Amino acid sequence: MEDLIKQFEKDLKAHMECAYNASTEPDDIKRLGQTEKTVLDYVDNYLLESPLIARDAERSTQDMLDEFARSKIKGID
């Protein structure tokens, strides 16, 4: 199970970077908001095709969203 969660986290991080970088929104805060919206659909679809359940991914997802936002906001300052 640990390996599945680590793979999920790796895939989610790649998705967030891709979604953030693909956004044409000039405002970085709005880009973060757009990225977060895509994460919800991404996680839903990932869980449909994975043996993970929502409870397995919930904490990782929130922690990763928080960490991602902090890393991007730090770059804005």
PDB file of C-alpha atoms in Angstrom:
ATOM      1  CA  MET A   1       0.000   0.000   0.000  1.00  0.00           C
ATOM      2  CA  GLU A   2       2.883   2.349   0.811  1.00  0.00           C
ATOM      3  CA  ASP A   3       4.223   1.982  -2.736  1.00  0.00           C
ATOM      4  CA  LEU A   4       0.805   2.830  -4.184  1.00  0.00           C
ATOM      5  CA  ILE A   5       0.591   5.991  -2.104  1.00  0.00           C
ATOM      6  CA  LYS A   6       4.119   7.046  -3.078  1.00  0.00           C
ATOM      7  CA  GLN A   7       3.264   6.531  -6.756  1.00  0.00           C
ATOM      8  CA  PHE A   8       0.038   8.490  -6.302  1.00  0.00           C
ATOM      9  CA  GLU A   9       1.960  11.372  -4.719  1.00  0.00           C
ATOM     10  CA  LYS A  10       4.521  11.363  -7.532  1.00  0.00           C
ATOM     11  CA  ASP A  11       1.797  11.362 -10.184  1.00  0.00           C
ATOM     12  CA  LEU A  12      -0.194  14.067  -8.411  1.00  0.00           C
ATOM     13  CA  LYS A  13       2.841  16.319  -8.112  1.00  0.00           C
ATOM     14  CA  ALA A  14       3.526  15.926 -11.829  1.00  0.00           C
ATOM     15  CA  HIS A  15      -0.112  16.722 -12.598  1.00  0.00           C
ATOM     16  CA  MET A  16      -0.064  19.879 -10.473  1.00  0.00           C
ATOM     17  CA  GLU A  17       3.138  21.154 -12.086  1.00  0.00           C
ATOM     18  CA  CYS A  18       1.761  20.461 -15.552  1.00  0.00           C
ATOM     19  CA  ALA A  19      -1.608  22.118 -14.836  1.00  0.00           C
ATOM     20  CA  TYR A  20       0.037  25.161 -13.239  1.00  0.00           C
ATOM     21  CA  ASN A  21       2.516  25.598 -16.076  1.00  0.00           C
ATOM     22  CA  ALA A  22      -0.148  25.096 -18.757  1.00  0.00           C
ATOM     23  CA  SER A  23      -2.344  27.882 -17.387  1.00  0.00           C
ATOM     24  CA  THR A  24      -2.366  31.089 -19.406  1.00  0.00           C
ATOM     25  CA  GLU A  25      -3.650  33.074 -16.421  1.00  0.00           C
ATOM     26  CA  PRO A  26      -1.180  35.898 -15.667  1.00  0.00           C
ATOM     27  CA  ASP A  27      -2.163  36.076 -11.969  1.00  0.00           C
ATOM     28  CA  ASP A  28      -0.269  33.403 -10.020  1.00  0.00           C
ATOM     29  CA  ILE A  29      -2.932  33.141  -7.303  1.00  0.00           C
ATOM     30  CA  LYS A  30      -5.606  32.481  -9.923  1.00  0.00           C
ATOM     31  CA  ARG A  31      -3.308  29.904 -11.529  1.00  0.00           C
ATOM     32  CA  LEU A  32      -3.117  28.134  -8.171  1.00  0.00           C
ATOM     33  CA  GLY A  33      -6.912  28.163  -7.967  1.00  0.00           C
ATOM     34  CA  GLN A  34      -7.214  26.688 -11.435  1.00  0.00           C
ATOM     35  CA  THR A  35      -4.666  24.028 -10.573  1.00  0.00           C
ATOM     36  CA  GLU A  36      -6.539  23.091  -7.415  1.00  0.00           C
ATOM     37  CA  LYS A  37      -9.755  22.655  -9.400  1.00  0.00           C
ATOM     38  CA  THR A  38      -8.041  20.233 -11.774  1.00  0.00           C
ATOM     39  CA  VAL A  39      -6.660  18.241  -8.843  1.00  0.00           C
ATOM     40  CA  LEU A  40     -10.125  17.262  -7.652  1.00  0.00           C
ATOM     41  CA  ASP A  41     -11.011  15.708 -11.011  1.00  0.00           C
ATOM     42  CA  TYR A  42      -7.562  14.168 -11.341  1.00  0.00           C
ATOM     43  CA  VAL A  43      -7.797  12.454  -7.944  1.00  0.00           C
ATOM     44  CA  ASP A  44     -11.321  11.190  -8.655  1.00  0.00           C
ATOM     45  CA  ASN A  45     -10.193   9.669 -11.946  1.00  0.00           C
ATOM     46  CA  TYR A  46      -7.007   8.266 -10.404  1.00  0.00           C
ATOM     47  CA  LEU A  47      -8.968   6.531  -7.659  1.00  0.00           C
ATOM     48  CA  LEU A  48     -11.327   4.959 -10.185  1.00  0.00           C
ATOM     49  CA  GLU A  49      -8.385   3.230 -11.843  1.00  0.00           C
ATOM     50  CA  SER A  50      -6.394   2.422  -8.713  1.00  0.00           C
ATOM     51  CA  PRO A  51      -6.778   0.069  -5.769  1.00  0.00           C
ATOM     52  CA  LEU A  52      -6.472   3.111  -3.491  1.00  0.00           C
ATOM     53  CA  ILE A  53      -9.579   4.441  -1.788  1.00  0.00           C
ATOM     54  CA  ALA A  54     -10.376   8.063  -0.992  1.00  0.00           C
ATOM     55  CA  ARG A  55      -9.252   7.703   2.604  1.00  0.00           C
ATOM     56  CA  ASP A  56      -5.824   6.533   1.376  1.00  0.00           C
ATOM     57  CA  ALA A  57      -5.356   9.625  -0.777  1.00  0.00           C
ATOM     58  CA  GLU A  58      -7.145  12.308   1.236  1.00  0.00           C
ATOM     59  CA  ARG A  59      -4.331  13.402   3.558  1.00  0.00           C
ATOM     60  CA  SER A  60      -1.668  13.148   0.855  1.00  0.00           C
ATOM     61  CA  THR A  61      -3.761  15.243  -1.504  1.00  0.00           C
ATOM     62  CA  GLN A  62      -4.361  18.033   1.003  1.00  0.00           C
ATOM     63  CA  ASP A  63      -0.759  18.051   2.180  1.00  0.00           C
ATOM     64  CA  MET A  64       0.509  18.167  -1.379  1.00  0.00           C
ATOM     65  CA  LEU A  65      -1.867  20.971  -2.350  1.00  0.00           C
ATOM     66  CA  ASP A  66      -0.719  22.997   0.658  1.00  0.00           C
ATOM     67  CA  GLU A  67       2.955  22.348  -0.067  1.00  0.00           C
ATOM     68  CA  PHE A  68       2.524  23.166  -3.756  1.00  0.00           C
ATOM     69  CA  ALA A  69       0.756  26.452  -2.994  1.00  0.00           C
ATOM     70  CA  ARG A  70       3.434  27.434  -0.471  1.00  0.00           C
ATOM     71  CA  SER A  71       6.194  26.709  -2.973  1.00  0.00           C
ATOM     72  CA  LYS A  72       4.528  28.830  -5.652  1.00  0.00           C
ATOM     73  CA  ILE A  73       3.638  31.680  -3.301  1.00  0.00           C
ATOM     74  CA  LYS A  74       7.217  31.756  -2.026  1.00  0.00           C
ATOM     75  CA  GLY A  75       8.281  32.347  -5.612  1.00  0.00           C
ATOM     76  CA  ILE A  76       5.797  35.228  -5.917  1.00  0.00           C
ATOM     77  CA  ASP A  77       7.204  37.182  -2.972  1.00  0.00           C
TER      78      ASP A  77
END
